Amino acid sequence: MDQATFIKQYATNRANTNSLKWDALDQRYGNPDLIAMWVADMEFKVPEAVTQAITERVAHGIYGYSYTPDSYYQAFFNWEQTRHGLTLQKDWLRFGSGVVNSLYALVNTFTKPGDGVLILTPVYYPFFNAIQDNHRQLVTSKLINDQGHYTIDFDDVAEKIRTNEVRLFIQCSPHNPVGRIWTEEEETRLLALCEQYHVLVISDEIHQDIELDPQNHPFISALSIADGRFQDRVIVVNAPSKTFNLACLLNSHVIIPNADLRARYDAAINRLSQTEVNVLGQTGGAAAYAHGAEWLDHILAIVRDNYAYLKSALAAHAPEIKVTDLQGTYLVWLDLRADVAPAATRAFIQDQCGLAVDYGEWFSPDYQGFVRLNLATDPKYVHRATDNIVRCLTALKNK
Ligand SMILES: Cc1ncc(COP(=O)(O)O)c(C=O)c1O
């Protein structure tokens, strides 16, 4: 199927579907007519096989207690093996109702109030919440920003770990919002530092499948780094939700290779609740892993084209705006500060450009003047958003 046909078949108007991204614009931004480029989900219907599997399950008409069938494990493990060369074992895997929920549970299980928990900023804002809502000490190490290319400040990471009694590091890999896929070298250094200082690692790998140039920037799970050397001190959280646009089917994974950590996690979870699996989430997830590869390749091609459109338009008309190298995730991060005063960003983006975006300061207070745009959408929205930014910037500069 060519790209135009794919877009025609799968791109959908989401208005009036209780979509947070589109139907809550008035409530969240005070303007229902903005182009929604914020929440990290897509304007594309899920793979046909997923719709079919869920439709069949719904036609059965019974949603009694369920368990995870072997076919789910097979489809997921086969996906991880073929796509990322990662071999998983059934007893390592636990299910959750969302990665953020699991981050909260993991912070509670593996740290005490007051313990230091490290994150690399700017980063997906629920990382801050999971730490601060639980009264742990937030420890941040700022990524180095070289003209929109972000790298880890290893000396600062080591210093922060040493001076703050850090017990846990939550990493984002690939990194939302700066679009990096960490290299094996970077990950090895980072995980070795955590090993040296006895810091447990939670690796949020929900964006693992959004690799835009896998030849040059392949995603490598923290469980695979250095041939699995760090498996005993890493817990991975991931899900089919970002990859296949299934967020509200509330089915996610917690992967814990180490038996002692797993026992602690199970004991902590059992104290709080009995976890039932989400039958539609697992039905959709299994079908997606088994049959969704071709669909995903179309999505990645669209994201690549959307990124190329935005990047080349800004390079031609507003070269002073810094656009991240988009290696992973479908979220592009723009630094507008050369043209727009940071405090005026919101007025510029919303009132002039007509866009609903994620603002930089949501990802770290010192990133006012940056915005994050979601590119996993119908190209018509990216074209309009880009053209609006170029037009409004030109008007601003000519004032
Ligand atoms: C890094 C990261 N983790 C977690 C999530 C959300 O996961 P969930 O919806 O499963 O809680 C997102 C969504 O954007 C994300 O970017």
Coordinates of C-alpha atoms and ligand atoms in Angstrom, one line a residue:
M1 CA 0.0 0.0 0.0
D2 CA 1.4 3.4 -0.8
Q3 CA 1.5 6.2 1.8
A4 CA -1.4 8.2 0.4
T5 CA -3.6 5.1 0.4
F6 CA -2.5 4.3 4.0
I7 CA -3.3 7.8 5.2
K8 CA -6.7 7.7 3.5
Q9 CA -7.5 4.4 5.1
Y10 CA -6.2 5.0 8.6
A11 CA -6.1 8.8 9.3
T12 CA -9.2 9.8 11.2
N13 CA -10.8 12.9 12.6
R14 CA -11.1 12.3 16.3
A15 CA -13.4 15.2 17.3
N16 CA -16.3 14.2 19.6
T17 CA -14.8 10.8 20.6
N18 CA -13.8 12.0 24.2
S19 CA -10.3 12.3 22.9
L20 CA -8.2 14.1 25.5
K21 CA -6.0 15.6 22.7
W22 CA -8.9 17.0 20.6
D23 CA -12.0 17.3 22.8
A24 CA -10.3 18.8 25.9
L25 CA -8.7 21.7 24.0
D26 CA -11.1 24.2 25.4
Q27 CA -10.7 22.9 28.9
R28 CA -6.9 22.7 28.8
Y29 CA -5.9 25.5 26.5
G30 CA -9.0 27.8 26.5
N31 CA -9.5 27.4 22.8
P32 CA -11.3 24.5 21.1
D33 CA -10.0 25.4 17.6
L34 CA -6.3 24.8 18.1
I35 CA -4.5 22.2 16.0
A36 CA -3.8 19.5 18.6
M37 CA -0.1 18.6 18.5
W38 CA 0.2 17.7 22.2
V39 CA -0.8 14.3 23.8
A40 CA 1.5 11.4 22.6
D41 CA -1.0 9.4 20.7
M42 CA -1.9 9.2 17.0
E43 CA -4.6 10.2 14.5
F44 CA -4.3 6.8 12.9
K45 CA -6.6 3.8 13.4
V46 CA -4.9 0.8 14.8
P47 CA -3.8 -2.1 12.5
E48 CA -6.7 -3.8 10.9
A49 CA -5.8 -7.1 12.6
V50 CA -6.2 -5.4 16.0
T51 CA -9.6 -4.0 15.1
Q52 CA -10.6 -7.5 13.9
A53 CA -9.4 -9.3 17.0
I54 CA -11.1 -6.8 19.4
T55 CA -14.3 -6.9 17.4
E56 CA -14.4 -10.7 17.6
R57 CA -13.8 -10.5 21.3
V58 CA -16.5 -7.9 21.8
A59 CA -18.9 -10.0 19.7
H60 CA -18.5 -12.8 22.2
G61 CA -20.2 -10.5 24.7
I62 CA -18.6 -11.7 27.9
Y63 CA -15.9 -9.9 29.8
G64 CA -15.5 -12.2 32.8
Y65 CA -12.1 -12.8 34.6
S66 CA -9.4 -13.7 32.1
Y67 CA -5.7 -14.7 32.2
T68 CA -2.9 -14.0 29.7
P69 CA -2.8 -16.7 27.0
D70 CA 0.4 -18.2 25.8
S71 CA -0.3 -16.5 22.4
Y72 CA 0.2 -13.1 24.1
Y73 CA 3.6 -14.1 25.4
Q74 CA 4.6 -15.6 22.1
A75 CA 3.6 -12.6 20.1
F76 CA 5.3 -10.1 22.5
F77 CA 8.5 -12.1 22.9
N78 CA 8.7 -12.8 19.2
W79 CA 8.4 -9.0 18.6
E80 CA 11.2 -8.2 21.0
Q81 CA 13.4 -10.9 19.5
T82 CA 12.9 -10.0 15.9
R83 CA 12.7 -6.2 16.3
H84 CA 15.3 -5.7 19.0
G85 CA 17.2 -8.9 19.4
L86 CA 16.0 -9.1 23.0
T87 CA 15.2 -12.5 24.6
L88 CA 12.7 -12.4 27.4
Q89 CA 11.4 -15.1 29.8
K90 CA 7.9 -15.6 30.8
D91 CA 8.5 -15.5 34.6
W92 CA 10.2 -12.0 34.3
L93 CA 7.0 -10.4 33.0
R94 CA 4.3 -8.7 35.1
F95 CA 1.4 -6.7 33.7
G96 CA 0.3 -3.2 34.6
S97 CA -2.5 -0.8 33.6
G98 CA -0.1 1.8 32.3
V99 CA 3.6 2.6 32.4
V100 CA 3.1 5.7 34.6
N101 CA 1.1 3.6 37.1
S102 CA 4.0 1.1 37.2
L103 CA 6.5 3.9 37.8
Y104 CA 4.6 5.0 40.9
A105 CA 4.5 1.4 42.1
L106 CA 8.2 0.8 41.4
V107 CA 9.3 4.1 43.2
N108 CA 7.2 3.0 46.2
T109 CA 8.6 -0.5 46.2
F110 CA 12.3 0.2 45.8
T111 CA 12.8 3.4 47.7
K112 CA 11.9 5.0 51.0
P113 CA 10.6 8.5 51.6
G114 CA 13.6 10.9 51.4
D115 CA 15.7 8.6 49.2
G116 CA 17.2 10.3 46.1
V117 CA 15.8 9.4 42.8
L118 CA 17.7 10.6 39.7
I119 CA 16.3 11.7 36.3
L120 CA 17.9 13.3 33.3
T121 CA 16.1 16.6 32.4
P122 CA 14.3 17.7 30.4
V123 CA 12.1 14.6 30.7
Y124 CA 8.5 13.3 30.5
Y125 CA 6.8 15.1 33.4
P126 CA 5.2 12.2 35.2
F127 CA 8.8 11.1 36.1
F128 CA 8.8 14.2 38.4
N129 CA 5.4 13.4 39.8
A130 CA 6.2 9.8 40.6
I131 CA 9.1 10.9 42.7
Q132 CA 7.7 14.0 44.3
D133 CA 4.1 12.7 44.9
N134 CA 5.8 9.9 46.9
H135 CA 8.0 12.3 48.9
R136 CA 11.2 11.0 47.5
Q137 CA 14.0 13.5 46.9
L138 CA 14.1 14.7 43.3
V139 CA 17.6 14.6 41.9
T140 CA 18.1 16.0 38.4
S141 CA 21.0 16.0 36.0
K142 CA 20.6 18.3 33.1
L143 CA 21.3 16.9 29.6
I144 CA 23.9 18.8 27.7
N145 CA 22.2 20.7 24.8
D146 CA 24.6 21.3 21.9
Q147 CA 22.5 23.1 19.2
G148 CA 19.5 20.8 19.7
H149 CA 21.6 17.6 20.1
Y150 CA 21.4 16.3 23.6
T151 CA 24.0 14.2 25.5
I152 CA 24.5 13.0 29.0
D153 CA 26.7 14.9 31.4
F154 CA 28.4 11.8 33.0
D155 CA 30.5 13.8 35.5
D156 CA 27.4 15.5 36.7
V157 CA 25.5 12.2 36.9
A158 CA 28.3 10.7 39.1
E159 CA 28.4 13.8 41.2
K160 CA 24.7 13.9 41.7
I161 CA 24.5 10.2 42.6
R162 CA 27.4 10.6 45.1
T163 CA 26.1 13.7 46.9
N164 CA 22.4 12.8 47.1
E165 CA 22.4 9.2 48.2
V166 CA 20.6 8.3 45.0
R167 CA 19.0 4.8 45.2
L168 CA 17.1 4.8 42.0
F169 CA 17.6 6.1 38.5
I170 CA 14.6 6.4 36.1
Q171 CA 15.7 6.7 32.5
C172 CA 13.8 7.4 29.4
S173 CA 15.0 5.3 26.5
P174 CA 14.4 6.5 23.8
H175 CA 14.3 9.9 25.5
N176 CA 11.1 12.0 25.5
P177 CA 11.2 14.9 24.7
V178 CA 14.7 15.3 23.2
G179 CA 14.4 12.4 20.7
R180 CA 17.6 10.7 21.5
I181 CA 18.2 6.9 21.2
W182 CA 21.0 6.4 23.6
T183 CA 24.0 4.6 22.0
E184 CA 25.4 1.3 23.5
E185 CA 28.4 3.3 24.7
E186 CA 26.3 5.9 26.5
E187 CA 24.1 3.3 28.0
T188 CA 27.1 1.2 29.1
R189 CA 28.6 4.2 30.9
L190 CA 25.4 5.1 32.5
L191 CA 24.5 1.6 33.7
A192 CA 28.1 1.1 34.9
L193 CA 27.9 4.2 37.0
C194 CA 24.7 3.0 38.5
E195 CA 26.3 -0.3 39.2
Q196 CA 29.3 1.3 40.8
Y197 CA 27.1 3.3 43.2
H198 CA 24.5 0.5 43.8
V199 CA 21.7 2.5 42.1
L200 CA 18.8 0.5 40.8
V201 CA 17.6 1.4 37.2
I202 CA 14.1 1.7 35.9
S203 CA 14.3 1.9 32.1
D204 CA 11.1 3.4 30.6
E205 CA 11.3 1.9 27.1
I206 CA 7.7 2.7 26.0
H207 CA 9.1 4.4 22.8
Q208 CA 11.3 1.5 21.9
D209 CA 9.7 0.8 18.5
I210 CA 9.8 4.4 17.3
E211 CA 13.2 4.2 15.6
L212 CA 13.5 6.7 12.7
D213 CA 16.9 5.6 11.4
P214 CA 17.5 2.2 12.9
Q215 CA 20.6 1.6 10.7
N216 CA 22.4 4.5 12.4
H217 CA 20.5 4.8 15.6
P218 CA 19.2 1.4 16.7
F219 CA 17.3 1.2 20.0
I220 CA 19.0 -1.2 22.4
S221 CA 17.2 -2.2 25.5
A222 CA 19.0 -1.7 28.8
L223 CA 18.5 -5.5 29.3
S224 CA 20.7 -6.1 26.2
I225 CA 23.5 -3.6 26.9
A226 CA 26.9 -5.3 27.3
D227 CA 25.3 -8.7 26.5
G228 CA 22.9 -8.4 29.4
R229 CA 25.5 -7.6 32.0
F230 CA 23.2 -5.2 33.8
Q231 CA 20.1 -7.4 33.8
D232 CA 20.2 -7.9 37.6
R233 CA 19.9 -4.2 38.3
V234 CA 17.5 -3.1 35.6
I235 CA 13.7 -3.1 35.5
V236 CA 12.2 -2.3 32.1
V237 CA 8.7 -0.9 31.7
N238 CA 7.2 -0.9 28.2
A239 CA 3.9 -1.5 26.4
P240 CA 2.3 -1.9 23.0
S241 CA 0.5 1.4 23.6
K242 CA 2.8 4.0 22.0
T243 CA 3.8 1.7 19.1
F244 CA 0.3 0.8 18.1
N245 CA -1.9 3.6 19.5
L246 CA -3.5 1.6 22.2
A247 CA -3.0 3.9 25.2
C248 CA -6.5 3.6 26.7
L249 CA -6.6 -0.1 26.5
L250 CA -4.5 0.0 29.7
N251 CA -2.1 -2.9 29.2
S252 CA 1.6 -2.5 29.9
H253 CA 4.6 -4.5 31.0
V254 CA 7.0 -4.6 33.9
I255 CA 10.0 -6.8 33.1
I256 CA 12.1 -7.8 36.1
P257 CA 14.9 -10.4 35.3
N258 CA 16.3 -10.5 38.9
A259 CA 14.4 -13.0 41.1
D260 CA 14.9 -11.0 44.4
L261 CA 13.7 -7.8 42.9
R262 CA 10.7 -9.6 41.4
A263 CA 9.8 -11.1 44.8
R264 CA 9.9 -7.6 46.3
Y265 CA 7.8 -6.2 43.5
D266 CA 5.2 -9.0 43.8
A267 CA 5.0 -8.6 47.6
A268 CA 4.5 -4.9 47.3
I269 CA 1.9 -5.2 44.6
N270 CA 0.0 -7.9 46.5
R271 CA -0.2 -5.7 49.5
L272 CA -2.0 -3.1 47.4
S273 CA -4.2 -4.9 45.0
Q274 CA -5.0 -7.9 43.0
T275 CA -4.0 -7.2 39.4
E276 CA -6.4 -8.4 36.8
V277 CA -5.4 -8.2 33.1
N278 CA -7.3 -6.1 30.7
V279 CA -8.8 -8.5 28.3
L280 CA -9.3 -6.1 25.4
G281 CA -5.9 -4.6 26.0
Q282 CA -4.3 -8.0 25.8
T283 CA -6.4 -9.1 22.8
G284 CA -5.4 -5.9 20.9
G285 CA -1.8 -6.1 22.1
A286 CA -1.3 -9.7 21.0
A287 CA -2.8 -9.0 17.5
A288 CA -0.6 -5.9 17.2
Y289 CA 2.6 -7.7 18.0
A290 CA 1.7 -10.6 15.8
H291 CA 0.4 -8.6 12.7
G292 CA 1.3 -5.0 13.2
A293 CA 4.8 -4.7 11.8
E294 CA 3.8 -3.5 8.3
W295 CA 1.4 -0.9 9.8
L296 CA 4.1 0.4 12.0
D297 CA 6.5 0.7 9.1
H298 CA 3.9 3.0 7.4
I299 CA 3.6 5.1 10.6
L300 CA 7.4 5.4 10.8
A301 CA 7.6 6.6 7.2
I302 CA 4.9 9.2 7.9
V303 CA 6.7 10.4 11.0
R304 CA 9.9 10.7 9.0
D305 CA 8.2 12.7 6.2
N306 CA 6.5 14.9 8.7
Y307 CA 9.8 15.6 10.4
A308 CA 11.5 16.3 7.1
Y309 CA 8.8 18.8 6.2
L310 CA 9.1 20.6 9.5
K311 CA 12.8 20.6 9.6
S312 CA 13.4 21.8 6.0
A313 CA 10.7 24.5 6.3
L314 CA 12.3 25.8 9.5
A315 CA 15.8 25.5 8.0
A316 CA 14.7 27.6 5.0
H317 CA 12.7 30.2 6.8
A318 CA 13.7 30.3 10.4
P319 CA 17.2 28.7 10.7
E320 CA 17.7 30.1 14.1
I321 CA 15.0 27.8 15.5
K322 CA 16.7 24.7 16.8
V323 CA 15.1 21.4 15.9
T324 CA 16.3 18.2 17.6
D325 CA 17.7 15.3 15.7
L326 CA 14.8 13.0 15.8
Q327 CA 16.3 9.6 16.3
G328 CA 13.6 8.0 18.4
T329 CA 10.0 8.9 19.5
Y330 CA 7.5 10.7 17.3
L331 CA 7.9 13.9 19.4
V332 CA 10.0 16.8 18.1
W333 CA 11.5 19.4 20.4
L334 CA 11.9 22.9 19.2
D335 CA 13.9 25.7 20.8
L336 CA 12.2 29.0 19.9
R337 CA 14.2 31.3 22.1
A338 CA 16.2 32.9 19.3
D339 CA 13.0 34.5 18.0
V340 CA 10.4 34.4 20.8
A341 CA 11.0 35.7 24.3
P342 CA 10.5 32.6 26.5
A343 CA 7.7 34.2 28.5
A344 CA 5.8 35.0 25.3
T345 CA 6.0 31.4 23.9
R346 CA 2.5 30.5 25.0
A347 CA 0.9 33.6 23.4
F348 CA 2.9 33.0 20.2
I349 CA 2.2 29.3 19.9
Q350 CA -1.5 29.4 20.9
D351 CA -2.8 32.8 20.0
Q352 CA -0.8 33.4 16.8
C353 CA 0.1 30.0 15.5
G354 CA -3.1 28.3 16.7
L355 CA -1.4 25.2 18.1
A356 CA -1.8 23.1 21.2
V357 CA 1.6 21.8 22.2
D358 CA 3.5 20.6 25.2
Y359 CA 5.5 23.4 26.7
G360 CA 9.1 23.1 27.6
E361 CA 8.7 24.0 31.2
W362 CA 6.4 21.0 31.7
F363 CA 9.6 18.9 31.2
S364 CA 11.8 21.0 33.4
P365 CA 11.3 24.5 34.8
D366 CA 14.4 25.8 32.9
Y367 CA 13.0 24.9 29.5
Q368 CA 10.6 27.8 29.0
G369 CA 10.9 28.8 25.3
F370 CA 10.9 25.2 24.1
V371 CA 7.9 23.3 22.7
R372 CA 7.2 19.6 21.9
L373 CA 5.1 18.7 18.8
N374 CA 3.6 15.3 18.1
L375 CA 4.4 14.1 14.5
A376 CA 2.5 10.8 14.6
T377 CA -0.4 12.5 12.8
D378 CA -2.0 13.2 9.5
P379 CA 0.6 15.2 7.5
K380 CA -2.0 17.9 6.8
Y381 CA -1.8 18.9 10.5
V382 CA 2.0 19.0 10.4
H383 CA 1.9 21.1 7.2
R384 CA -0.5 23.5 8.7
A385 CA 1.3 23.7 12.0
T386 CA 4.7 24.3 10.3
D387 CA 3.3 26.8 7.9
N388 CA 1.6 28.7 10.8
I389 CA 4.9 28.8 12.7
V390 CA 6.9 30.0 9.6
R391 CA 4.3 32.7 8.8
C392 CA 3.9 34.0 12.4
L393 CA 7.7 34.0 12.9
T394 CA 8.2 35.9 9.7
A395 CA 5.6 38.5 10.8
L396 CA 7.2 38.7 14.3
K397 CA 10.7 39.3 12.8
N398 CA 9.3 42.0 10.4
K399 CA 7.6 43.9 13.2
Ligands
LIG1 C1 8.3 8.1 28.4 C2 6.9 7.8 28.6 N1 6.5 6.9 29.5 C3 5.2 6.7 29.7 C4 4.2 7.2 29.0 C5 2.7 6.9 29.2 O1 2.5 5.6 29.4 P1 1.1 5.1 30.0 O2 0.1 5.7 29.1 O3 1.3 3.6 29.7 O4 1.1 5.4 31.4 C6 4.5 8.2 28.0 C7 3.5 8.8 27.2 O5 3.7 9.8 26.5 C8 5.9 8.4 27.8 O6 6.3 9.3 26.8

